[in-house]
Short mmCIF file of C-alpha atoms in Angstrom, two decimals:
data_model
loop_
_atom_site.label_atom_id
_atom_site.label_comp_id
_atom_site.label_asym_id
_atom_site.label_seq_id
_atom_site.Cartn_x
_atom_site.Cartn_y
_atom_site.Cartn_z
CA GLN A 255 -8.85 16.05 -6.72
CA VAL A 256 -7.11 14.03 -4.02
CA THR A 257 -3.38 14.54 -3.72
CA LEU A 258 -0.81 13.51 -1.14
CA ARG A 259 2.84 14.50 -0.88
CA GLU A 260 5.52 13.14 1.41
CA SER A 261 8.33 15.30 2.73
CA GLY A 262 11.31 14.68 4.96
CA PRO A 263 15.04 14.06 4.91
CA ALA A 264 16.54 12.02 2.11
CA LEU A 265 19.40 10.84 4.30
CA VAL A 266 19.51 9.94 7.96
CA LYS A 267 22.25 8.41 10.06
CA PRO A 268 21.90 5.13 11.94
CA THR A 269 20.26 5.54 15.38
CA GLN A 270 18.69 8.85 14.35
CA THR A 271 14.98 9.58 14.37
CA LEU A 272 13.12 10.00 11.07
CA THR A 273 10.24 12.44 10.82
CA LEU A 274 8.10 12.33 7.68
CA THR A 275 5.23 14.63 6.87
CA CYS A 276 2.32 13.84 4.58
CA SER A 277 0.55 16.93 3.23
CA PHE A 278 -2.75 16.19 1.55
CA SER A 279 -5.63 17.92 -0.19
CA GLY A 280 -8.94 16.98 -1.70
CA PHE A 281 -10.32 15.25 1.39
CA SER A 282 -10.64 15.81 5.11
CA LEU A 283 -9.45 13.60 7.94
CA THR A 284 -12.50 14.68 9.89
CA THR A 285 -14.77 12.76 7.51
CA SER A 286 -16.16 9.52 8.92
CA ARG A 287 -14.18 6.39 7.94
CA MET A 288 -11.37 8.37 6.35
CA CYS A 289 -7.79 7.46 7.20
CA VAL A 290 -4.17 7.93 6.14
CA SER A 291 -1.66 5.09 6.02
CA TRP A 292 2.11 5.00 5.70
CA ILE A 293 3.65 2.24 3.59
CA ARG A 294 7.29 1.65 2.70
CA GLN A 295 9.14 -0.26 0.01
CA PRO A 296 12.84 -1.13 0.23
CA PRO A 297 14.60 -1.02 -3.15
CA GLY A 298 13.52 -4.00 -5.23
CA LYS A 299 11.31 -5.40 -2.49
CA ALA A 300 7.64 -5.63 -1.60
CA LEU A 301 5.32 -3.11 -0.01
CA GLU A 302 5.18 -3.04 3.79
CA TRP A 303 2.39 -1.30 5.68
CA LEU A 304 3.62 0.73 8.65
CA ALA A 305 0.86 2.69 10.34
CA ARG A 306 -2.60 4.22 10.00
CA ILE A 307 -4.44 7.07 11.63
CA ASP A 308 -8.21 7.32 11.41
CA TRP A 309 -10.62 10.23 11.29
CA ASP A 310 -11.49 9.64 14.95
CA ASP A 311 -7.77 9.65 15.93
CA ASP A 312 -7.55 5.87 16.33
CA LYS A 313 -4.02 4.72 15.52
CA TYR A 314 -2.72 1.38 14.31
CA TYR A 315 0.83 0.12 13.82
CA SER A 316 2.82 -2.65 12.22
CA THR A 317 3.35 -5.40 14.78
CA SER A 318 7.07 -5.63 14.10
CA LEU A 319 7.68 -1.86 14.16
CA LYS A 320 5.16 -0.54 16.67
CA THR A 321 7.75 0.20 19.35
CA ARG A 322 9.52 2.56 16.94
CA LEU A 323 6.59 4.31 15.27
CA THR A 324 4.36 7.22 16.18
CA ILE A 325 1.68 8.61 13.88
CA SER A 326 -0.22 11.84 14.43
CA LYS A 327 -2.41 14.26 12.51
CA ASP A 328 -3.06 17.95 12.26
CA THR A 329 -6.48 18.25 10.70
CA SER A 330 -6.31 22.04 10.49
CA GLU A 331 -3.15 21.78 8.40
CA ASN A 332 -4.22 18.63 6.48
CA GLN A 333 -1.05 16.86 7.53
CA VAL A 334 -0.09 13.50 8.97
CA VAL A 335 3.29 12.95 10.59
CA LEU A 336 5.13 9.66 11.00
CA ILE A 337 8.04 9.38 13.41
CA MET A 338 10.34 6.37 13.30
CA THR A 339 13.05 6.07 15.93
CA ASN A 340 16.40 4.30 15.96
CA MET A 341 16.85 4.18 12.19
CA ASP A 342 18.96 1.40 10.70
CA PRO A 343 20.30 0.81 7.18
CA VAL A 344 17.61 -1.87 6.67
CA ASP A 345 15.06 0.95 6.95
CA THR A 346 16.30 2.37 3.66
CA ALA A 347 13.18 2.53 1.51
CA THR A 348 10.72 4.66 -0.38
CA TYR A 349 8.11 5.82 2.10
CA TYR A 350 4.57 6.44 0.84
CA CYS A 351 1.62 8.07 2.48
CA ALA A 352 -1.79 7.19 1.15
CA ARG A 353 -5.48 7.81 1.73
CA CYS A 354 -7.60 4.93 2.88
CA GLN A 355 -11.03 4.21 4.27
CA SER A 356 -11.62 2.05 7.32
CA SER A 357 -11.97 -1.55 6.12
CA GLY A 358 -11.54 -0.25 2.59
CA PRO A 359 -8.76 0.00 0.08
CA ILE A 360 -5.85 2.39 -0.06
CA ASP A 361 -7.17 4.46 -2.91
CA TYR A 362 -4.79 7.38 -3.40
CA TRP A 363 -1.03 7.32 -2.99
CA GLY A 364 1.64 9.97 -2.77
CA GLN A 365 4.61 9.80 -5.10
CA GLY A 366 6.85 8.51 -2.30
CA THR A 367 10.05 9.77 -0.79
CA LEU A 368 13.29 7.79 -0.74
CA VAL A 369 14.97 7.69 2.65
CA THR A 370 18.51 6.32 2.85
CA VAL A 371 19.99 5.33 6.17
CA SER A 372 23.76 5.56 6.09
CA SER A 373 26.59 6.96 8.14
CA ASP B 27 -1.11 -10.86 11.77
CA ILE B 28 -2.81 -12.12 8.62
CA GLN B 29 -0.23 -13.42 6.14
CA MET B 30 -0.88 -12.86 2.43
CA THR B 31 0.82 -15.28 0.04
CA GLN B 32 0.93 -14.56 -3.68
CA SER B 33 1.86 -16.92 -6.48
CA PRO B 34 3.70 -16.97 -8.70
CA SER B 35 6.31 -14.42 -7.69
CA SER B 36 6.94 -13.70 -11.35
CA LEU B 37 5.62 -14.74 -14.73
CA SER B 38 6.33 -14.18 -18.36
CA ALA B 39 3.53 -14.41 -20.90
CA SER B 40 2.84 -13.43 -24.48
CA VAL B 41 0.69 -10.54 -25.60
CA GLY B 42 -2.90 -11.73 -25.71
CA ASP B 43 -2.40 -14.49 -23.14
CA ARG B 44 -4.71 -14.96 -20.19
CA VAL B 45 -2.81 -14.35 -16.96
CA THR B 46 -3.88 -15.48 -13.49
CA ILE B 47 -2.33 -14.43 -10.18
CA THR B 48 -3.34 -16.06 -6.92
CA CYS B 49 -3.43 -14.60 -3.42
CA ARG B 50 -4.09 -16.64 -0.30
CA ALA B 51 -4.83 -15.30 3.17
CA SER B 52 -3.78 -17.15 6.32
CA GLN B 53 -7.33 -16.79 7.67
CA SER B 54 -10.67 -15.76 6.27
CA ILE B 55 -10.87 -12.11 5.23
CA SER B 56 -14.33 -12.27 3.64
CA SER B 57 -14.04 -10.01 0.57
CA TYR B 58 -11.71 -7.44 2.12
CA LEU B 59 -9.09 -7.98 -0.54
CA ASN B 60 -7.56 -5.35 -2.78
CA TRP B 61 -5.17 -5.51 -5.72
CA TYR B 62 -2.63 -2.87 -6.72
CA GLN B 63 -0.63 -2.38 -9.89
CA GLN B 64 2.83 -0.87 -9.58
CA LYS B 65 4.81 0.12 -12.65
CA PRO B 66 8.58 0.56 -12.37
CA GLY B 67 9.58 3.70 -10.52
CA LYS B 68 5.99 4.65 -9.74
CA ALA B 69 3.68 4.52 -6.75
CA PRO B 70 1.14 1.69 -6.67
CA ASN B 71 -2.34 2.27 -8.07
CA LEU B 72 -5.52 0.68 -6.75
CA LEU B 73 -6.71 -1.79 -9.37
CA ILE B 74 -9.38 -3.98 -7.74
CA TYR B 75 -11.13 -3.44 -4.41
CA ALA B 76 -13.45 -5.59 -2.36
CA ALA B 77 -12.13 -8.63 -4.25
CA SER B 78 -13.95 -8.00 -7.50
CA SER B 79 -14.72 -4.29 -8.06
CA LEU B 80 -12.69 -2.70 -10.82
CA GLN B 81 -11.30 0.73 -9.99
CA SER B 82 -12.28 3.50 -12.37
CA GLY B 83 -9.80 4.04 -15.17
CA PHE B 84 -8.70 0.44 -15.59
CA PRO B 85 -9.76 -1.63 -18.60
CA SER B 86 -12.22 -4.46 -18.29
CA ARG B 87 -9.59 -7.08 -19.14
CA PHE B 88 -8.70 -6.93 -15.45
CA SER B 89 -10.94 -8.85 -13.08
CA GLY B 90 -10.83 -10.16 -9.54
CA SER B 91 -12.61 -12.99 -7.80
CA GLY B 92 -12.66 -14.96 -4.58
CA SER B 93 -13.70 -14.73 -0.97
CA GLY B 94 -12.63 -16.16 2.35
CA THR B 95 -9.00 -17.14 1.92
CA ASP B 96 -8.46 -17.62 -1.82
CA PHE B 97 -8.44 -14.84 -4.39
CA THR B 98 -7.52 -14.44 -8.04
CA LEU B 99 -6.55 -11.55 -10.27
CA THR B 100 -7.03 -12.25 -13.97
CA ILE B 101 -5.84 -10.35 -17.00
CA SER B 102 -7.94 -11.74 -19.83
CA SER B 103 -5.65 -10.61 -22.65
CA LEU B 104 -2.22 -9.40 -21.61
CA GLN B 105 -1.10 -6.12 -23.15
CA PRO B 106 2.37 -4.53 -23.18
CA GLU B 107 1.18 -1.75 -20.87
CA ASP B 108 0.27 -4.35 -18.22
CA VAL B 109 3.95 -4.98 -17.45
CA ALA B 110 4.08 -4.25 -13.74
CA THR B 111 4.22 -5.81 -10.31
CA TYR B 112 0.86 -6.70 -8.78
CA TYR B 113 0.22 -6.80 -5.05
CA CYS B 114 -2.71 -8.09 -3.04
CA GLN B 115 -3.58 -6.53 0.32
CA GLN B 116 -6.11 -7.37 3.01
CA SER B 117 -8.16 -4.61 4.63
CA TYR B 118 -10.12 -6.95 6.91
CA THR B 119 -8.19 -6.00 10.01
CA THR B 120 -5.15 -4.13 11.21
CA PRO B 121 -2.28 -4.54 10.90
CA LEU B 122 -2.92 -4.30 7.17
CA THR B 123 -0.77 -6.70 5.18
CA PHE B 124 0.40 -7.04 1.59
CA GLY B 125 1.37 -10.04 -0.45
CA GLY B 126 4.90 -10.37 -1.73
CA GLY B 127 4.05 -9.25 -5.23
CA THR B 128 3.90 -10.83 -8.69
CA LYS B 129 6.07 -9.38 -11.42
CA VAL B 130 4.45 -9.68 -14.85
CA GLU B 131 6.60 -9.48 -17.95
CA ILE B 132 6.06 -9.96 -21.67
CA LYS B 133 7.63 -13.00 -23.26
#
């Protein structure tokens, strides 16, 4: 079955860089049209899509955050990494990684990891 | 970016009521519209994809319709276990975008 799990620090300080890792199983990111997205959700607020990496290594980013985000994949390890620079308290949120298909839905989600930005 | 606007932002209905949630896209997205159900403290779950296809595991009281810019999620007979926040999302083009969510409660 398809599973995804996010890992990374629970607490980061303002201006620091956040590195999150998504470890997945049950599918391959070498399969045509397969992709992994990162989505976040501040406490009590709506979902916000952040970035996506496709099977062919195409990468897409949120317009408002693209200068701060980098997404990459390690297909041999079945991992996707998201790096977000210059963290701010407004970036406090639960961060989800999820499987998707190009032009298709986000069909499997990780459980999410809460990241708090505070000094 | 394509903006997704949901209405209402919240609703309260009785068990057995028919519930309708609307999602509007700022430009045509054909049928590249998905709905997610998120229960408190949990990750979202895919509910409806391609505007009207019900994801496996969800009961048939959930249905989706629409194309172009206007879409609807309907719960034909609201049940207590349907208490959740529902989000629409377009997969027509990147950047992907979500609606603001509709919180459904039982009256």
